[in-house]
Structures are given as C-alpha cells and as structure tokens.
Short mmCIF file of C-alpha atoms and ligand atoms in Angstrom, two decimals:
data_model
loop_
_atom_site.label_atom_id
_atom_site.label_comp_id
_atom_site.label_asym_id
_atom_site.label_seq_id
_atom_site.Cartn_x
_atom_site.Cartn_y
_atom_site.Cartn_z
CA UNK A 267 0.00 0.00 0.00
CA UNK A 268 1.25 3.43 -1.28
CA UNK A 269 -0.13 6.18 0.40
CA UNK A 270 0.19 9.32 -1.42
CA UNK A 271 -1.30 12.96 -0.32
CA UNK A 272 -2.24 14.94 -3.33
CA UNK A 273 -1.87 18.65 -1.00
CA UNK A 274 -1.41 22.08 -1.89
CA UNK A 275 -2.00 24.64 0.68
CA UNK A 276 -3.80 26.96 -2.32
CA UNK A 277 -7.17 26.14 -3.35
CA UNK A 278 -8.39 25.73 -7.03
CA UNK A 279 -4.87 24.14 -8.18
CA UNK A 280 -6.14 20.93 -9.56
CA UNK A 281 -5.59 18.33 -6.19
CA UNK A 282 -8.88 17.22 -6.15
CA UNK A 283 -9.01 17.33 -10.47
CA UNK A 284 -6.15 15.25 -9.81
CA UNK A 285 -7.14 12.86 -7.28
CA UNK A 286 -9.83 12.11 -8.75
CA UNK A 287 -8.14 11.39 -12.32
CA UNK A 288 -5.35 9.69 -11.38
CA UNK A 289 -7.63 7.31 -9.32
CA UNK A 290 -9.59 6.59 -12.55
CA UNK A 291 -6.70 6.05 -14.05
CA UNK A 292 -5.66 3.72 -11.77
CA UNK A 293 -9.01 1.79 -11.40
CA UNK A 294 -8.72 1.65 -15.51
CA UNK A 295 -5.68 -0.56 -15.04
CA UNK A 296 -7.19 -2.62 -12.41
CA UNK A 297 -5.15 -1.31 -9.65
CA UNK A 298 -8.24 -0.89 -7.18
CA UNK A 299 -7.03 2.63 -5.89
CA UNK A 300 -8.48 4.10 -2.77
CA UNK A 301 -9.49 7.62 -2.34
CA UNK A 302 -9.37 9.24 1.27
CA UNK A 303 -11.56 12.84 1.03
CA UNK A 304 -10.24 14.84 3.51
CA UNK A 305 -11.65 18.10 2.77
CA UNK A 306 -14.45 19.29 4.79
CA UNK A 307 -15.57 20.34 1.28
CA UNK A 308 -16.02 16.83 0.09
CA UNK A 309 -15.63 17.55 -3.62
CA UNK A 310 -14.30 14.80 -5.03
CA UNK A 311 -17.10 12.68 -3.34
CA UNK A 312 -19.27 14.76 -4.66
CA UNK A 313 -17.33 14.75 -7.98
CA UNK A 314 -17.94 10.81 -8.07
CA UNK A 315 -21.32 10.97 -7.44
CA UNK A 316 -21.27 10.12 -3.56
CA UNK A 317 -23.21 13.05 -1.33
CA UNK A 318 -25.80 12.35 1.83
CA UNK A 319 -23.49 9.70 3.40
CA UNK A 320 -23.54 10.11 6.99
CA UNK A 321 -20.68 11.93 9.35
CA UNK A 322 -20.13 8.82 11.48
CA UNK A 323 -19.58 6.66 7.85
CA UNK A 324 -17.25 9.08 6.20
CA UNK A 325 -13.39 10.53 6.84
CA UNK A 326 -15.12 12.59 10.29
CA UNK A 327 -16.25 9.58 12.04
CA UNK A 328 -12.62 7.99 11.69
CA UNK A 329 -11.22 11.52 13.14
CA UNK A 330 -13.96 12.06 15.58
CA UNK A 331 -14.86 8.66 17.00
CA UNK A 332 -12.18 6.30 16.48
CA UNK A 333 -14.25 4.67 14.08
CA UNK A 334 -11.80 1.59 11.78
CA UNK A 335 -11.38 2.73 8.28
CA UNK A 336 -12.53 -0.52 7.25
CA UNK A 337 -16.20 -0.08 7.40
CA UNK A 338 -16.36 3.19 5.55
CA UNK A 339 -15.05 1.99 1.96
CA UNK A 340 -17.20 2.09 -0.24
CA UNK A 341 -16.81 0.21 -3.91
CA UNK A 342 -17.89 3.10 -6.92
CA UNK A 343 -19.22 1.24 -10.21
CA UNK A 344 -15.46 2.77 -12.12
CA UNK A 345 -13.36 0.42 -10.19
CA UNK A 346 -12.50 2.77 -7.05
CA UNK A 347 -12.58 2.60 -3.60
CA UNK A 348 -13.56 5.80 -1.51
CA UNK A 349 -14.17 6.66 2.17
CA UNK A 350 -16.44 9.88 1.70
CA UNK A 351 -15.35 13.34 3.29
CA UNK A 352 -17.82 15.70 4.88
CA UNK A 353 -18.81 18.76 6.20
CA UNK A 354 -18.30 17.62 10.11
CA UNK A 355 -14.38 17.67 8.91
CA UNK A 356 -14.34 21.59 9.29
CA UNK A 357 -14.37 21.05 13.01
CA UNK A 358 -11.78 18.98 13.63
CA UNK A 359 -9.27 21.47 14.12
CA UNK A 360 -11.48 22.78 16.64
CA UNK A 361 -11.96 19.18 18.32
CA UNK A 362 -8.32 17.97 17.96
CA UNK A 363 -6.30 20.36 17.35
CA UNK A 364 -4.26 20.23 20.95
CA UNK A 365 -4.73 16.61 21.52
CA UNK A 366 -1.08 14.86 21.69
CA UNK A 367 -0.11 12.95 18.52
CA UNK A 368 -3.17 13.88 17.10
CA UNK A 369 -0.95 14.19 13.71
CA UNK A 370 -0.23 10.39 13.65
CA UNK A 371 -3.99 9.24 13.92
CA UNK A 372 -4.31 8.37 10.13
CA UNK A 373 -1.09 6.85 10.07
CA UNK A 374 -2.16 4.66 12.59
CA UNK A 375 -5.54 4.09 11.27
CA UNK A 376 -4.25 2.82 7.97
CA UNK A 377 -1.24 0.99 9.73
CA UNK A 378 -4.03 -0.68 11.57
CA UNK A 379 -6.38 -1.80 8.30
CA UNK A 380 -6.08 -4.70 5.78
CA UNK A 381 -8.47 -4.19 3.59
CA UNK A 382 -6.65 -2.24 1.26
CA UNK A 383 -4.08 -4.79 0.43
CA UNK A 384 -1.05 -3.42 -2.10
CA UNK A 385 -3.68 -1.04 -3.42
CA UNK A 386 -2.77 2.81 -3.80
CA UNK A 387 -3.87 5.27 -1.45
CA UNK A 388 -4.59 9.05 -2.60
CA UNK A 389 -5.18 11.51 -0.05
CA UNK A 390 -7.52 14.13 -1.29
CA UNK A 391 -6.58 17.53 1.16
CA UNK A 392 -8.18 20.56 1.94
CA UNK A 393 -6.77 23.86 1.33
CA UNK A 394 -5.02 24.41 4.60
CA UNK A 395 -2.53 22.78 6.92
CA UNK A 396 -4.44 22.01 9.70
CA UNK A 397 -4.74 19.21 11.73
CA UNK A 398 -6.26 17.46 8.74
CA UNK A 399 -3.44 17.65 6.20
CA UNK A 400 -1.02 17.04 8.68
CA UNK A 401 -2.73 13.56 9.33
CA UNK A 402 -2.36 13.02 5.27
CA UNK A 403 0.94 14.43 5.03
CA UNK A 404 2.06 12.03 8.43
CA UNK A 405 0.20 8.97 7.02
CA UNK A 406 1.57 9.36 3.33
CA UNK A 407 5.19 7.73 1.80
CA UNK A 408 5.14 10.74 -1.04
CA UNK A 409 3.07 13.96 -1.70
CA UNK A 410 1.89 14.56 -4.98
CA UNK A 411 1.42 18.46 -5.48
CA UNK A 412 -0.49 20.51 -8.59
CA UNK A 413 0.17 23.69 -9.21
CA UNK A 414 -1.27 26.02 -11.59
CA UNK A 415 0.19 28.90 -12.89
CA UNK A 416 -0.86 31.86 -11.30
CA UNK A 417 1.16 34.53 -9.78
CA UNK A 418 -0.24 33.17 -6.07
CA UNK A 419 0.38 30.15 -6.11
CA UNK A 420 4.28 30.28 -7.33
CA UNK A 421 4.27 32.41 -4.52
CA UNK A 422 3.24 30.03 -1.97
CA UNK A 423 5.58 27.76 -3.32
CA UNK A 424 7.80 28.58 -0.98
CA UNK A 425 5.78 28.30 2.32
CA UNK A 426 4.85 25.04 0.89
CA UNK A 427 8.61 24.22 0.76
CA UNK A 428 9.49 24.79 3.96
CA UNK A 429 5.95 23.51 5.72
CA UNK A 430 7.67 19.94 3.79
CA UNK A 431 10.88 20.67 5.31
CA UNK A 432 9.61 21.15 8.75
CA UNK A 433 7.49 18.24 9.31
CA UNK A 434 10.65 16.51 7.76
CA UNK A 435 12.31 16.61 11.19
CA UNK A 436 9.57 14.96 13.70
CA UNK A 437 9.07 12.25 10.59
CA UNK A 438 12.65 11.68 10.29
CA UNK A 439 12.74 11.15 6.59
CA UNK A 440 12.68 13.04 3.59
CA UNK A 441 9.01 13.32 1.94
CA UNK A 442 9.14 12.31 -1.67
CA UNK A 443 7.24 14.55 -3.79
CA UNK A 444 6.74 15.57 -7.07
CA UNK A 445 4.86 18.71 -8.97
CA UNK A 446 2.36 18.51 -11.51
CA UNK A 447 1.65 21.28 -13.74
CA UNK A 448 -2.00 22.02 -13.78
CA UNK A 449 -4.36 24.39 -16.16
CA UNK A 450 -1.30 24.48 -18.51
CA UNK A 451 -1.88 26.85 -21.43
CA UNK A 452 1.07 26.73 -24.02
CA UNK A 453 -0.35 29.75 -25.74
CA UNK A 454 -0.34 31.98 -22.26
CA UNK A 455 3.05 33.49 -21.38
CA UNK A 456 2.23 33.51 -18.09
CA UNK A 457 2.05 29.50 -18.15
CA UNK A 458 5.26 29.49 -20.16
CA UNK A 459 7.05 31.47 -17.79
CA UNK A 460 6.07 28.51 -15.03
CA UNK A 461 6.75 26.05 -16.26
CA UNK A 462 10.53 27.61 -16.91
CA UNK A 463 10.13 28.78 -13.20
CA UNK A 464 9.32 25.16 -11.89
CA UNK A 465 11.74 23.15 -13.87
CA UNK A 466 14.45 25.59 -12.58
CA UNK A 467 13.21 25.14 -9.20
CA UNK A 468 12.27 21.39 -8.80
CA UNK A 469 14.38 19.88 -12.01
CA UNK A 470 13.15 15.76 -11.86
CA UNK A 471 10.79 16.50 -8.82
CA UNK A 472 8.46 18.42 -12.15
CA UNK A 473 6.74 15.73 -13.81
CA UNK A 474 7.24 15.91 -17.40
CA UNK A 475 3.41 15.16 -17.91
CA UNK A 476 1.67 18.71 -18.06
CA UNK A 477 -2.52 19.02 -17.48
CA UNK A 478 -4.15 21.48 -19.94
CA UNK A 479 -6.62 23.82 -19.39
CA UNK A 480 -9.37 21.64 -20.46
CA UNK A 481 -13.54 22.37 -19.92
CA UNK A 482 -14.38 18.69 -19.74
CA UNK A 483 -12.24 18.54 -16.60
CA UNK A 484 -14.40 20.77 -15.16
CA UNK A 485 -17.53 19.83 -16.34
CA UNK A 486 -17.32 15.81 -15.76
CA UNK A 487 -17.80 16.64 -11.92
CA UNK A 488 -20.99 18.28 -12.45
CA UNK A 489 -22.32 14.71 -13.81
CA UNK A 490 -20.28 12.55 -11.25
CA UNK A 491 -18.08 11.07 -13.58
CA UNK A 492 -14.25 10.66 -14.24
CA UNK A 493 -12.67 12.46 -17.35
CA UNK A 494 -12.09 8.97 -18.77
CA UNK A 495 -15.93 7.94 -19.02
CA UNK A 496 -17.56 11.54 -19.33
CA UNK A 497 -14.65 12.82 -22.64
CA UNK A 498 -12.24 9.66 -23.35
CA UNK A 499 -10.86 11.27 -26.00
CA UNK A 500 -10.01 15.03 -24.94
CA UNK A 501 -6.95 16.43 -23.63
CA UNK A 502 -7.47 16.06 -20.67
CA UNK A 503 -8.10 12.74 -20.38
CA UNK A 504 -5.07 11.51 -22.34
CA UNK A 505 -3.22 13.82 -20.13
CA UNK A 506 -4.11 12.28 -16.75
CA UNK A 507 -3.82 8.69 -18.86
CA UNK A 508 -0.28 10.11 -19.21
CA UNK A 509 0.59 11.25 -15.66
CA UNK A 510 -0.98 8.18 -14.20
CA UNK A 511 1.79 5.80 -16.41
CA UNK A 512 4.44 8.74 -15.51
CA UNK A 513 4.00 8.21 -11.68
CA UNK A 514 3.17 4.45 -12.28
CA UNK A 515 7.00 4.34 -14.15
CA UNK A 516 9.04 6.37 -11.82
CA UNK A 517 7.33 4.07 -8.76
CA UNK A 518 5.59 6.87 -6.67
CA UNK A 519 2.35 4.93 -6.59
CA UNK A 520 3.72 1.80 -5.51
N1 ADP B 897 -6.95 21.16 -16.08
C1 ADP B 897 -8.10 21.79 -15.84
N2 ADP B 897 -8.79 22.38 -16.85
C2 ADP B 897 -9.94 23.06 -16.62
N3 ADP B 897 -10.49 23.19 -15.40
C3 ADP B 897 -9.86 22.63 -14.35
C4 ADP B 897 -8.64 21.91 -14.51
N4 ADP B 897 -8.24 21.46 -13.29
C5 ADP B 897 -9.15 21.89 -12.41
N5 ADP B 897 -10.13 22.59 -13.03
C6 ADP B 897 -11.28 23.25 -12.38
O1 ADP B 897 -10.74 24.25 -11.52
C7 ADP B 897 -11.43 24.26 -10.29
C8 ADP B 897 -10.46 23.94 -9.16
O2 ADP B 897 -9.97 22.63 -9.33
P1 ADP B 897 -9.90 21.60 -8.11
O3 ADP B 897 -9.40 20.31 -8.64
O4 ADP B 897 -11.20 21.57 -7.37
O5 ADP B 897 -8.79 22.31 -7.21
P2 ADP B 897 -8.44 22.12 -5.66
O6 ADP B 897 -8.90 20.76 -5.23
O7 ADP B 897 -6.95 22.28 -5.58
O8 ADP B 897 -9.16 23.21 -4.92
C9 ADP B 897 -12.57 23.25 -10.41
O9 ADP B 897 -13.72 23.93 -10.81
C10 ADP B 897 -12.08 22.32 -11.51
O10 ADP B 897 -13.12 21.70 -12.19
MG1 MG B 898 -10.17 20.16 -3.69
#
C-alpha cells in the first residue's frame, strides 16, 4: 500500500481534479485505488457521485470517534474505492487540534487496516494545513502536489517548501514529492514562464506530464463522472492517462 497525499495549501490548483483522475486512471488498469476525502468540502465525493453519506460513515467519524477505516469503503461502479469526506471535517481542528499525537492518527488508522491490500492510497486535502493535512501528510510515503500557474500560487511555493521541510524533522525522513503542472496553457506566457520557473526550481521532482486547461475537466464533476468515461478522448483525459503511467513508471504509486 502506497499512500500518497495529493496537498497544496492553495485552493483551485487541480488536487482534487487530480485525485480524482489519477484514481480513474488507476481503477482503468485494475489497480483498485483508494481515495481518502479529507476536505471538509467533500468535492471529489461529490465529484464521483457520492453526497448524503452520513458523518459517522465518512473521513469525520474515523477523526472524531475512532471509528476503523474498514467499514467506511465504499466500492464506486469505475473500479475505485472511496471513504467519503464531509462537512463535520471543518471542526476537527477545533476538536483535535491540541490533543497529543493527534498528527499520527491516520497513520495509525491505515497501519491498523487490511483491507486495502497493495492497493494505492490518494489523499484528497483541503486547502489548509491544519490538523487534517497534517494527518495526510504524516500517514503518506510521497506527496503529490499541482500547481497552476498563477502569480499566487508560485508564490506560496515557498511556504509550501518549507511547511515539507519542517514536518521533515519529527518524521525523520525526507518526503518524496513531485509537482504537476496544472491548467497548462502553451499559448499563455504567463504559463510558459512557469513552467521555466518550476523546472528551474524542482528539475526531476516536475513531472514531465503537463494538465491542460481543459472544460471537460471541469464539467465531468458536475455529472459525477471521471474524465475517462464523461470525454475519453479530450486532452485532458489523455493527459491524466499520461501522468498516471508517468508516476506508475518512476514508482511513486507503488
Ligand atoms: N486542467 C483543468 N482544466 C480546466 N479546469 C480545471 C482543470 N483542473 C481543475 N479545473 C477546475 O478548476 C477548479 C479547481 O480545481 P480543483 O481540482 O477543485 O482544485 P483544488 O482541489 O486544488 O481546490 C474546479 O472547478 C475544476 O473543475
Ligand atoms: Mg479540492
């Protein structure tokens, strides 16, 4: 079991676009992936179809009673495995937050499960490092992390950076990551100029694979499908195809 956390601390970069994708792209090749939603948002439940589950059988009642992992899975008709996020998440910063070694509790909780066999685990995180990230960022061997463009979020690279390189030192090991170019426009100088920017700054840690700016990525949520089944053929979908063999090659989700 690989457990990878697909985190950004900026919103709207493509992690849950991502997740989601690179799950179905998984599932495709009959590698039963699991996805873990924790953001309180719960889009890439939502994104699969998945809403109205209760707290106590989704990502909260793991984090707020103790509840095994196990009995949460559920099996979607593409071939993947999800434990639902929901709204109760937003409060357990408020609930945990202080508690001692609250940061390990999903490490534990998957250390603790069998169900998932040698099966890949994506994290899906919320825009923050709270006490919920933390958990995905304790619990997972690398971190997979989009970035688009924008002048904001090559800014926060470098928080991001150094949030890595802090929680380096309680895990005692280096956290294997790698970048992902999202909402890639060739034609935009802007995207040209970060891509140049991030293969500067992160040389092999840049996947080669690049996401384009592509409208059926956005609109195959709205019908709770994967890019694969809702536009086969578009960019987008032969671009995740592509990053999902990429990351499958250079063994970060094994
Ligand atoms: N490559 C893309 N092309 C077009 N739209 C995209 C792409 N990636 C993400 N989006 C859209 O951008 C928004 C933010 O993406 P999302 O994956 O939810 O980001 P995050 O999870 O980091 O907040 C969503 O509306 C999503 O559908
Ligand atoms: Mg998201």
């Amino acid at each position: 079991m690989a457990v990878i956390a697909v985190f950004n601390q900026k919103g709207g970069v493509g992690k849950t676009t991502t997740t989601l994708n690179v799950a179905a792209g998984l599932a495709m090749l009959d590698r039963q992936p699991v996805i873990l939603d924790l953001d309180p948002q719960a889009h890439v439940s939502l994104a699969l179809g998945v809403r109205g589950v209760p707290s106590a059988a989704c990502m909260s009642g793991f984090f707020r009673s103790g509840l095994p992992l196990e009995g949460m899975v559920r099996r979607l008709g593409n071939g993947i495995r999800l434990i639902p996020g929901h709204a109760d998440l937003s409060k357990i910063d408020a609930l945990l937050g202080s508690t001692p070694g609250v940061a390990s509790r999903l490490r534990k909780g998957l250390r603790d499960t069998g169900v998932f066999g040698p099966s890949p685990v994506l994290i899906d995180c919320a825009p923050a490092l709270g006490v919920l990230s933390l958990n995905a960022l304790f619990a997972a061997d690398r971190v997979l992390i989009p970035v688009t463009s924008d002048f904001l979020t090559i800014q926060g690279l470098n928080r991001l950076d150094i949030a890595l390189q802090v929680l380096e030192q309680p895990l005692q090991r280096r956290i294997e990551r790698r970048v992902v170019l999202t909402r890639y426009d060739e034609s935009r100088p802007q995207c040209r100029e970060a891509l140049a920017n991030l293969k500067q700054r992160y040389g092999e840690v840049l996947c080669d694979t690049r996401i384009p700016d592509d409208p059926a990525l956005a609109e195959s949520p709205a019908h709770g499908l994967d890019i694969f089944v809702y536009a086969g053929d578009s960019p987008g979908a032969h671009a995740y195809r592509q990053l999902t063999m990429e990351l499958l090659d250079k063994g970060f989700l094994a």
